[in-house]
Short mmCIF file of N, CA and C in Angstrom, two decimals:
data_model
loop_
_atom_site.label_atom_id
_atom_site.label_comp_id
_atom_site.label_asym_id
_atom_site.label_seq_id
_atom_site.Cartn_x
_atom_site.Cartn_y
_atom_site.Cartn_z
N MET A 28 28.99 -38.30 0.53
CA MET A 28 29.03 -37.78 1.87
C MET A 28 27.74 -38.13 2.62
N GLY A 29 26.64 -38.20 1.88
CA GLY A 29 25.36 -38.52 2.51
C GLY A 29 25.34 -39.93 3.09
N GLY A 30 25.98 -40.86 2.38
CA GLY A 30 26.05 -42.24 2.87
C GLY A 30 26.86 -42.34 4.15
N PHE A 31 27.95 -41.58 4.22
CA PHE A 31 28.79 -41.57 5.42
C PHE A 31 28.03 -40.99 6.60
N LYS A 32 27.30 -39.92 6.35
CA LYS A 32 26.49 -39.29 7.41
C LYS A 32 25.41 -40.26 7.90
N LYS A 33 24.80 -40.96 6.95
CA LYS A 33 23.78 -41.95 7.32
C LYS A 33 24.39 -43.07 8.15
N PHE A 34 25.59 -43.51 7.77
CA PHE A 34 26.29 -44.55 8.52
C PHE A 34 26.58 -44.10 9.95
N LEU A 35 27.07 -42.87 10.10
CA LEU A 35 27.44 -42.37 11.43
C LEU A 35 26.25 -42.25 12.36
N PHE A 36 25.10 -41.87 11.85
CA PHE A 36 23.94 -41.64 12.70
C PHE A 36 22.96 -42.80 12.71
N ARG A 37 23.38 -43.93 12.19
CA ARG A 37 22.57 -45.13 12.25
C ARG A 37 22.41 -45.54 13.71
N GLY A 38 21.28 -46.11 14.06
CA GLY A 38 20.99 -46.46 15.44
C GLY A 38 22.01 -47.39 16.07
N ASN A 39 22.50 -48.37 15.32
CA ASN A 39 23.43 -49.35 15.87
C ASN A 39 24.73 -48.70 16.33
N LEU A 40 25.26 -47.80 15.53
CA LEU A 40 26.53 -47.18 15.85
C LEU A 40 26.40 -46.26 17.07
N VAL A 41 25.33 -45.50 17.12
CA VAL A 41 25.10 -44.62 18.27
C VAL A 41 24.89 -45.44 19.53
N ASP A 42 24.09 -46.51 19.44
CA ASP A 42 23.87 -47.39 20.59
C ASP A 42 25.18 -47.99 21.08
N LEU A 43 26.01 -48.41 20.15
CA LEU A 43 27.30 -49.00 20.51
C LEU A 43 28.20 -47.97 21.20
N ALA A 44 28.22 -46.75 20.69
CA ALA A 44 29.04 -45.70 21.31
C ALA A 44 28.56 -45.39 22.72
N VAL A 45 27.26 -45.28 22.89
CA VAL A 45 26.70 -45.01 24.22
C VAL A 45 27.01 -46.17 25.17
N ALA A 46 26.85 -47.40 24.69
CA ALA A 46 27.15 -48.56 25.53
C ALA A 46 28.63 -48.58 25.94
N PHE A 47 29.50 -48.21 25.04
CA PHE A 47 30.93 -48.18 25.34
C PHE A 47 31.24 -47.15 26.42
N VAL A 48 30.68 -45.96 26.29
CA VAL A 48 30.93 -44.90 27.27
C VAL A 48 30.36 -45.28 28.64
N VAL A 49 29.14 -45.80 28.66
CA VAL A 49 28.53 -46.20 29.92
C VAL A 49 29.30 -47.38 30.52
N GLY A 50 29.75 -48.30 29.68
CA GLY A 50 30.54 -49.43 30.17
C GLY A 50 31.85 -49.00 30.79
N ALA A 51 32.51 -48.03 30.18
CA ALA A 51 33.77 -47.52 30.74
C ALA A 51 33.53 -46.84 32.09
N ALA A 52 32.46 -46.06 32.18
CA ALA A 52 32.14 -45.41 33.45
C ALA A 52 31.77 -46.45 34.51
N PHE A 53 31.04 -47.48 34.11
CA PHE A 53 30.65 -48.53 35.04
C PHE A 53 31.87 -49.31 35.52
N ALA A 54 32.82 -49.58 34.61
CA ALA A 54 34.05 -50.27 35.00
C ALA A 54 34.82 -49.46 36.04
N SER A 55 34.87 -48.17 35.86
CA SER A 55 35.53 -47.31 36.84
C SER A 55 34.81 -47.35 38.18
N LEU A 56 33.49 -47.34 38.14
CA LEU A 56 32.69 -47.41 39.36
C LEU A 56 32.95 -48.71 40.12
N VAL A 57 32.95 -49.83 39.42
CA VAL A 57 33.19 -51.13 40.05
C VAL A 57 34.60 -51.19 40.62
N LYS A 58 35.58 -50.69 39.87
CA LYS A 58 36.97 -50.70 40.34
C LYS A 58 37.11 -49.87 41.62
N ASP A 59 36.50 -48.68 41.62
CA ASP A 59 36.58 -47.83 42.81
C ASP A 59 35.85 -48.45 44.00
N PHE A 60 34.73 -49.11 43.75
CA PHE A 60 34.01 -49.79 44.83
C PHE A 60 34.88 -50.89 45.42
N ALA A 61 35.51 -51.66 44.56
CA ALA A 61 36.38 -52.74 45.04
C ALA A 61 37.56 -52.18 45.84
N ASN A 62 38.17 -51.11 45.33
CA ASN A 62 39.31 -50.52 46.02
C ASN A 62 38.91 -49.86 47.34
N SER A 63 37.70 -49.30 47.40
CA SER A 63 37.27 -48.57 48.59
C SER A 63 36.70 -49.47 49.68
N PHE A 64 36.05 -50.56 49.30
CA PHE A 64 35.35 -51.38 50.29
C PHE A 64 35.80 -52.84 50.35
N ILE A 65 35.93 -53.48 49.22
CA ILE A 65 36.22 -54.92 49.21
C ILE A 65 37.68 -55.20 49.57
N THR A 66 38.60 -54.51 48.94
CA THR A 66 40.02 -54.75 49.23
C THR A 66 40.36 -54.49 50.69
N PRO A 67 39.87 -53.40 51.31
CA PRO A 67 40.15 -53.23 52.74
C PRO A 67 39.55 -54.34 53.61
N LEU A 68 38.37 -54.85 53.23
CA LEU A 68 37.79 -55.97 53.99
C LEU A 68 38.68 -57.21 53.88
N ILE A 69 39.19 -57.47 52.70
CA ILE A 69 40.09 -58.62 52.53
C ILE A 69 41.39 -58.39 53.31
N ALA A 70 41.86 -57.14 53.32
CA ALA A 70 43.09 -56.83 54.06
C ALA A 70 42.90 -57.05 55.56
N LEU A 71 41.68 -56.80 56.06
CA LEU A 71 41.41 -57.06 57.48
C LEU A 71 41.53 -58.54 57.80
N ILE A 72 41.09 -59.37 56.88
CA ILE A 72 41.07 -60.82 57.12
C ILE A 72 42.44 -61.45 56.88
N GLY A 73 43.01 -61.21 55.70
CA GLY A 73 44.23 -61.95 55.36
C GLY A 73 45.39 -61.12 54.91
N GLY A 74 45.36 -59.84 55.11
CA GLY A 74 46.44 -58.99 54.64
C GLY A 74 46.14 -58.43 53.26
N LYS A 75 46.91 -57.43 52.86
CA LYS A 75 46.67 -56.79 51.56
C LYS A 75 47.03 -57.74 50.42
N PRO A 76 46.10 -57.95 49.48
CA PRO A 76 46.37 -58.89 48.38
C PRO A 76 47.19 -58.26 47.26
N ASP A 77 48.44 -57.93 47.53
CA ASP A 77 49.33 -57.38 46.52
C ASP A 77 50.54 -58.29 46.41
N TYR A 78 50.58 -59.03 45.34
CA TYR A 78 51.66 -60.00 45.15
C TYR A 78 52.53 -59.63 43.95
N THR A 79 52.54 -58.34 43.57
CA THR A 79 53.26 -57.93 42.36
C THR A 79 54.77 -58.13 42.47
N ARG A 80 55.30 -58.23 43.66
CA ARG A 80 56.76 -58.40 43.82
C ARG A 80 57.19 -59.86 43.69
N LEU A 81 56.26 -60.79 43.66
CA LEU A 81 56.62 -62.20 43.54
C LEU A 81 57.14 -62.49 42.13
N SER A 82 58.24 -63.21 42.06
CA SER A 82 58.80 -63.56 40.75
C SER A 82 59.61 -64.85 40.86
N LEU A 83 59.87 -65.41 39.72
CA LEU A 83 60.64 -66.65 39.63
C LEU A 83 61.76 -66.40 38.63
N THR A 84 62.98 -66.77 38.97
CA THR A 84 64.11 -66.56 38.07
C THR A 84 64.67 -67.91 37.64
N VAL A 85 64.74 -68.09 36.31
CA VAL A 85 65.29 -69.32 35.73
C VAL A 85 66.36 -68.91 34.72
N ASP A 86 67.59 -69.32 34.95
CA ASP A 86 68.72 -69.02 34.07
C ASP A 86 68.83 -67.52 33.74
N GLY A 87 68.63 -66.68 34.74
CA GLY A 87 68.77 -65.24 34.55
C GLY A 87 67.55 -64.55 33.98
N THR A 88 66.50 -65.31 33.64
CA THR A 88 65.27 -64.72 33.12
C THR A 88 64.25 -64.67 34.24
N THR A 89 63.68 -63.48 34.46
CA THR A 89 62.73 -63.27 35.55
C THR A 89 61.30 -63.40 35.03
N PHE A 90 60.50 -64.18 35.74
CA PHE A 90 59.09 -64.35 35.43
C PHE A 90 58.28 -63.71 36.57
N PRO A 91 57.73 -62.52 36.36
CA PRO A 91 57.00 -61.83 37.43
C PRO A 91 55.56 -62.34 37.55
N TYR A 92 55.39 -63.54 38.06
CA TYR A 92 54.07 -64.15 38.15
C TYR A 92 53.17 -63.47 39.18
N GLY A 93 53.74 -62.68 40.06
CA GLY A 93 52.95 -61.98 41.07
C GLY A 93 51.99 -60.97 40.46
N VAL A 94 52.40 -60.37 39.35
CA VAL A 94 51.52 -59.42 38.65
C VAL A 94 50.26 -60.14 38.19
N PHE A 95 50.44 -61.34 37.65
CA PHE A 95 49.29 -62.13 37.20
C PHE A 95 48.41 -62.53 38.38
N VAL A 96 49.00 -62.95 39.47
CA VAL A 96 48.23 -63.37 40.64
C VAL A 96 47.40 -62.20 41.18
N THR A 97 48.01 -61.02 41.27
CA THR A 97 47.29 -59.83 41.74
C THR A 97 46.15 -59.48 40.79
N SER A 98 46.39 -59.54 39.49
CA SER A 98 45.34 -59.26 38.51
C SER A 98 44.22 -60.29 38.57
N ALA A 99 44.57 -61.55 38.79
CA ALA A 99 43.55 -62.60 38.89
C ALA A 99 42.66 -62.38 40.12
N ILE A 100 43.26 -62.00 41.22
CA ILE A 100 42.48 -61.71 42.44
C ILE A 100 41.55 -60.53 42.19
N ALA A 101 42.06 -59.48 41.55
CA ALA A 101 41.24 -58.30 41.23
C ALA A 101 40.10 -58.67 40.29
N PHE A 102 40.39 -59.55 39.33
CA PHE A 102 39.35 -60.00 38.39
C PHE A 102 38.23 -60.74 39.12
N PHE A 103 38.59 -61.65 39.99
CA PHE A 103 37.57 -62.42 40.71
C PHE A 103 36.77 -61.54 41.66
N ILE A 104 37.41 -60.59 42.30
CA ILE A 104 36.69 -59.66 43.17
C ILE A 104 35.71 -58.82 42.36
N THR A 105 36.18 -58.28 41.23
CA THR A 105 35.33 -57.46 40.37
C THR A 105 34.18 -58.29 39.81
N SER A 106 34.45 -59.50 39.38
CA SER A 106 33.39 -60.38 38.86
C SER A 106 32.33 -60.66 39.92
N ALA A 107 32.76 -60.91 41.14
CA ALA A 107 31.81 -61.17 42.22
C ALA A 107 30.95 -59.93 42.51
N ILE A 108 31.58 -58.76 42.50
CA ILE A 108 30.82 -57.52 42.73
C ILE A 108 29.77 -57.34 41.65
N VAL A 109 30.17 -57.48 40.40
CA VAL A 109 29.23 -57.30 39.29
C VAL A 109 28.11 -58.32 39.37
N TYR A 110 28.43 -59.57 39.66
CA TYR A 110 27.40 -60.60 39.71
C TYR A 110 26.40 -60.36 40.85
N PHE A 111 26.92 -60.18 42.05
CA PHE A 111 26.03 -60.09 43.21
C PHE A 111 25.33 -58.74 43.36
N LEU A 112 25.94 -57.67 42.86
CA LEU A 112 25.32 -56.35 43.04
C LEU A 112 24.64 -55.81 41.78
N VAL A 113 24.87 -56.46 40.62
CA VAL A 113 24.23 -55.97 39.39
C VAL A 113 23.44 -57.07 38.70
N VAL A 114 24.09 -58.17 38.33
CA VAL A 114 23.44 -59.20 37.53
C VAL A 114 22.28 -59.86 38.28
N LEU A 115 22.54 -60.32 39.48
CA LEU A 115 21.51 -61.02 40.25
C LEU A 115 20.30 -60.13 40.56
N PRO A 116 20.49 -58.91 41.08
CA PRO A 116 19.32 -58.05 41.32
C PRO A 116 18.57 -57.68 40.03
N THR A 117 19.31 -57.46 38.94
CA THR A 117 18.66 -57.12 37.68
C THR A 117 17.83 -58.29 37.17
N ALA A 118 18.35 -59.51 37.27
CA ALA A 118 17.60 -60.69 36.83
C ALA A 118 16.33 -60.86 37.66
N LYS A 119 16.43 -60.64 38.96
CA LYS A 119 15.24 -60.73 39.82
C LYS A 119 14.22 -59.66 39.46
N LEU A 120 14.68 -58.45 39.18
CA LEU A 120 13.78 -57.37 38.81
C LEU A 120 13.08 -57.66 37.49
N ILE A 121 13.81 -58.14 36.51
CA ILE A 121 13.22 -58.48 35.21
C ILE A 121 12.22 -59.61 35.37
N GLU A 122 12.56 -60.61 36.17
CA GLU A 122 11.65 -61.72 36.42
C GLU A 122 10.36 -61.23 37.07
N ARG A 123 10.48 -60.33 38.01
CA ARG A 123 9.31 -59.78 38.70
C ARG A 123 8.45 -58.95 37.74
N MET A 124 9.09 -58.21 36.84
CA MET A 124 8.36 -57.37 35.88
C MET A 124 7.66 -58.20 34.81
N ASP A 125 8.21 -59.37 34.48
CA ASP A 125 7.64 -60.20 33.41
C ASP A 125 6.56 -61.16 33.89
N ARG A 126 6.26 -61.20 35.16
CA ARG A 126 5.29 -62.16 35.69
C ARG A 126 3.91 -62.03 35.05
N GLY A 127 3.42 -60.82 34.91
CA GLY A 127 2.06 -60.63 34.42
C GLY A 127 1.94 -60.56 32.91
N LYS A 128 3.03 -60.64 32.18
CA LYS A 128 2.98 -60.52 30.72
C LYS A 128 2.45 -61.79 30.08
N GLU A 129 1.69 -61.60 29.05
CA GLU A 129 1.15 -62.73 28.29
C GLU A 129 2.21 -63.19 27.29
N ALA A 130 2.31 -64.48 27.10
CA ALA A 130 3.30 -65.03 26.18
C ALA A 130 2.93 -64.65 24.74
N THR A 131 3.93 -64.26 23.95
CA THR A 131 3.70 -63.91 22.55
C THR A 131 4.41 -64.87 21.62
N GLU A 132 5.25 -65.74 22.18
CA GLU A 132 5.98 -66.70 21.36
C GLU A 132 5.90 -68.09 21.98
N ARG A 133 6.16 -69.07 21.13
CA ARG A 133 6.21 -70.46 21.58
C ARG A 133 7.36 -71.14 20.87
N GLU A 134 7.64 -72.36 21.26
CA GLU A 134 8.76 -73.10 20.71
C GLU A 134 8.29 -73.95 19.53
N CYS A 135 9.04 -73.93 18.43
CA CYS A 135 8.74 -74.79 17.28
C CYS A 135 9.04 -76.23 17.68
N PRO A 136 8.12 -77.16 17.46
CA PRO A 136 8.37 -78.54 17.86
C PRO A 136 9.46 -79.23 17.03
N GLU A 137 9.80 -78.68 15.87
CA GLU A 137 10.81 -79.30 15.02
C GLU A 137 12.23 -78.80 15.31
N CYS A 138 12.40 -77.47 15.28
CA CYS A 138 13.75 -76.93 15.43
C CYS A 138 13.97 -76.21 16.76
N LEU A 139 12.94 -76.11 17.58
CA LEU A 139 12.98 -75.51 18.91
C LEU A 139 13.26 -74.01 18.90
N ALA A 140 13.06 -73.34 17.76
CA ALA A 140 13.22 -71.89 17.69
C ALA A 140 11.97 -71.22 18.24
N GLU A 141 12.12 -69.99 18.68
CA GLU A 141 10.98 -69.22 19.18
C GLU A 141 10.22 -68.64 17.99
N ILE A 142 8.91 -68.92 17.93
CA ILE A 142 8.06 -68.42 16.85
C ILE A 142 6.81 -67.79 17.46
N PRO A 143 6.14 -66.89 16.73
CA PRO A 143 4.91 -66.30 17.25
C PRO A 143 3.85 -67.36 17.55
N ILE A 144 3.01 -67.10 18.55
CA ILE A 144 1.99 -68.06 18.94
C ILE A 144 1.04 -68.39 17.80
N LYS A 145 0.67 -67.41 17.00
CA LYS A 145 -0.30 -67.61 15.93
C LYS A 145 0.31 -68.19 14.65
N ALA A 146 1.62 -68.43 14.62
CA ALA A 146 2.28 -68.91 13.41
C ALA A 146 1.78 -70.29 13.02
N ARG A 147 1.67 -70.49 11.68
CA ARG A 147 1.29 -71.81 11.16
C ARG A 147 2.46 -72.46 10.45
N ARG A 148 3.55 -71.73 10.30
CA ARG A 148 4.76 -72.26 9.68
C ARG A 148 5.95 -71.60 10.37
N CYS A 149 6.96 -72.42 10.67
CA CYS A 149 8.15 -71.91 11.34
C CYS A 149 8.99 -71.10 10.34
N ARG A 150 9.42 -69.92 10.74
CA ARG A 150 10.22 -69.07 9.85
C ARG A 150 11.66 -69.56 9.72
N PHE A 151 12.07 -70.47 10.57
CA PHE A 151 13.44 -70.96 10.54
C PHE A 151 13.57 -72.28 9.79
N CYS A 152 12.76 -73.27 10.15
CA CYS A 152 12.87 -74.57 9.50
C CYS A 152 11.75 -74.80 8.48
N THR A 153 10.83 -73.89 8.37
CA THR A 153 9.69 -73.89 7.43
C THR A 153 8.74 -75.06 7.60
N SER A 154 8.79 -75.76 8.71
CA SER A 154 7.84 -76.85 8.92
C SER A 154 6.48 -76.28 9.30
N GLU A 155 5.42 -77.00 8.91
CA GLU A 155 4.07 -76.56 9.24
C GLU A 155 3.81 -76.83 10.72
N ILE A 156 3.15 -75.88 11.35
CA ILE A 156 2.88 -75.94 12.78
C ILE A 156 1.37 -75.89 12.99
N VAL A 157 0.88 -76.72 13.88
CA VAL A 157 -0.53 -76.67 14.23
C VAL A 157 -0.73 -75.47 15.13
N PRO A 158 -1.62 -74.53 14.75
CA PRO A 158 -1.83 -73.35 15.58
C PRO A 158 -2.36 -73.73 16.95
N LEU A 159 -1.96 -72.99 17.97
CA LEU A 159 -2.48 -73.22 19.31
C LEU A 159 -3.92 -72.77 19.38
N ALA A 160 -4.72 -73.47 20.16
CA ALA A 160 -6.11 -73.08 20.34
C ALA A 160 -6.15 -71.75 21.08
N GLN A 161 -6.87 -70.80 20.51
CA GLN A 161 -6.96 -69.48 21.12
C GLN A 161 -8.07 -69.49 22.15
N THR A 162 -7.77 -68.94 23.32
CA THR A 162 -8.78 -68.86 24.36
C THR A 162 -9.55 -67.57 24.20
N PRO A 163 -10.88 -67.62 24.33
CA PRO A 163 -11.68 -66.41 24.11
C PRO A 163 -11.51 -65.39 25.19
#
C-alpha cells in the first residue's frame, strides 16, 4: 500500500492532474470567448458559420460533411485565438524576461546537444570538449 501511495503523490502525477484540470478550464474559456466575440464578428461579415445541415447522399447513404466543415472552422478560430492571445504574448514575455540572464549551457560541437558551459566532456556523445575561456 505504501508503494501505491508513493505513486499517487509523486510530483509527475500531481503535475499532470493539475495540468489536465487547468487545460480543461482553459479550453472552456477559449470556446466561450470564441462563441461570445469571434463568431458574432464573423457572422457580421459573412453570415453565421453553421454548415451542419450540409450533406451528400450517394446510393441512399448520407454523408453529413457539414458537421466536419463547422468543426474545422471552429478549430481554426480556436487555434488563432490561442496563438494570438496566449502563445505569442507569452513568448514575448519569456523573451523579455530572459534578456539579462547569463548563459549556463552551450552546444556540443560534435552532437549539437546542450551541455553545461564548464563541461569538458559531452554527456550525450562523450566526446572531449575544449572548455570555454572563463571571463574574470
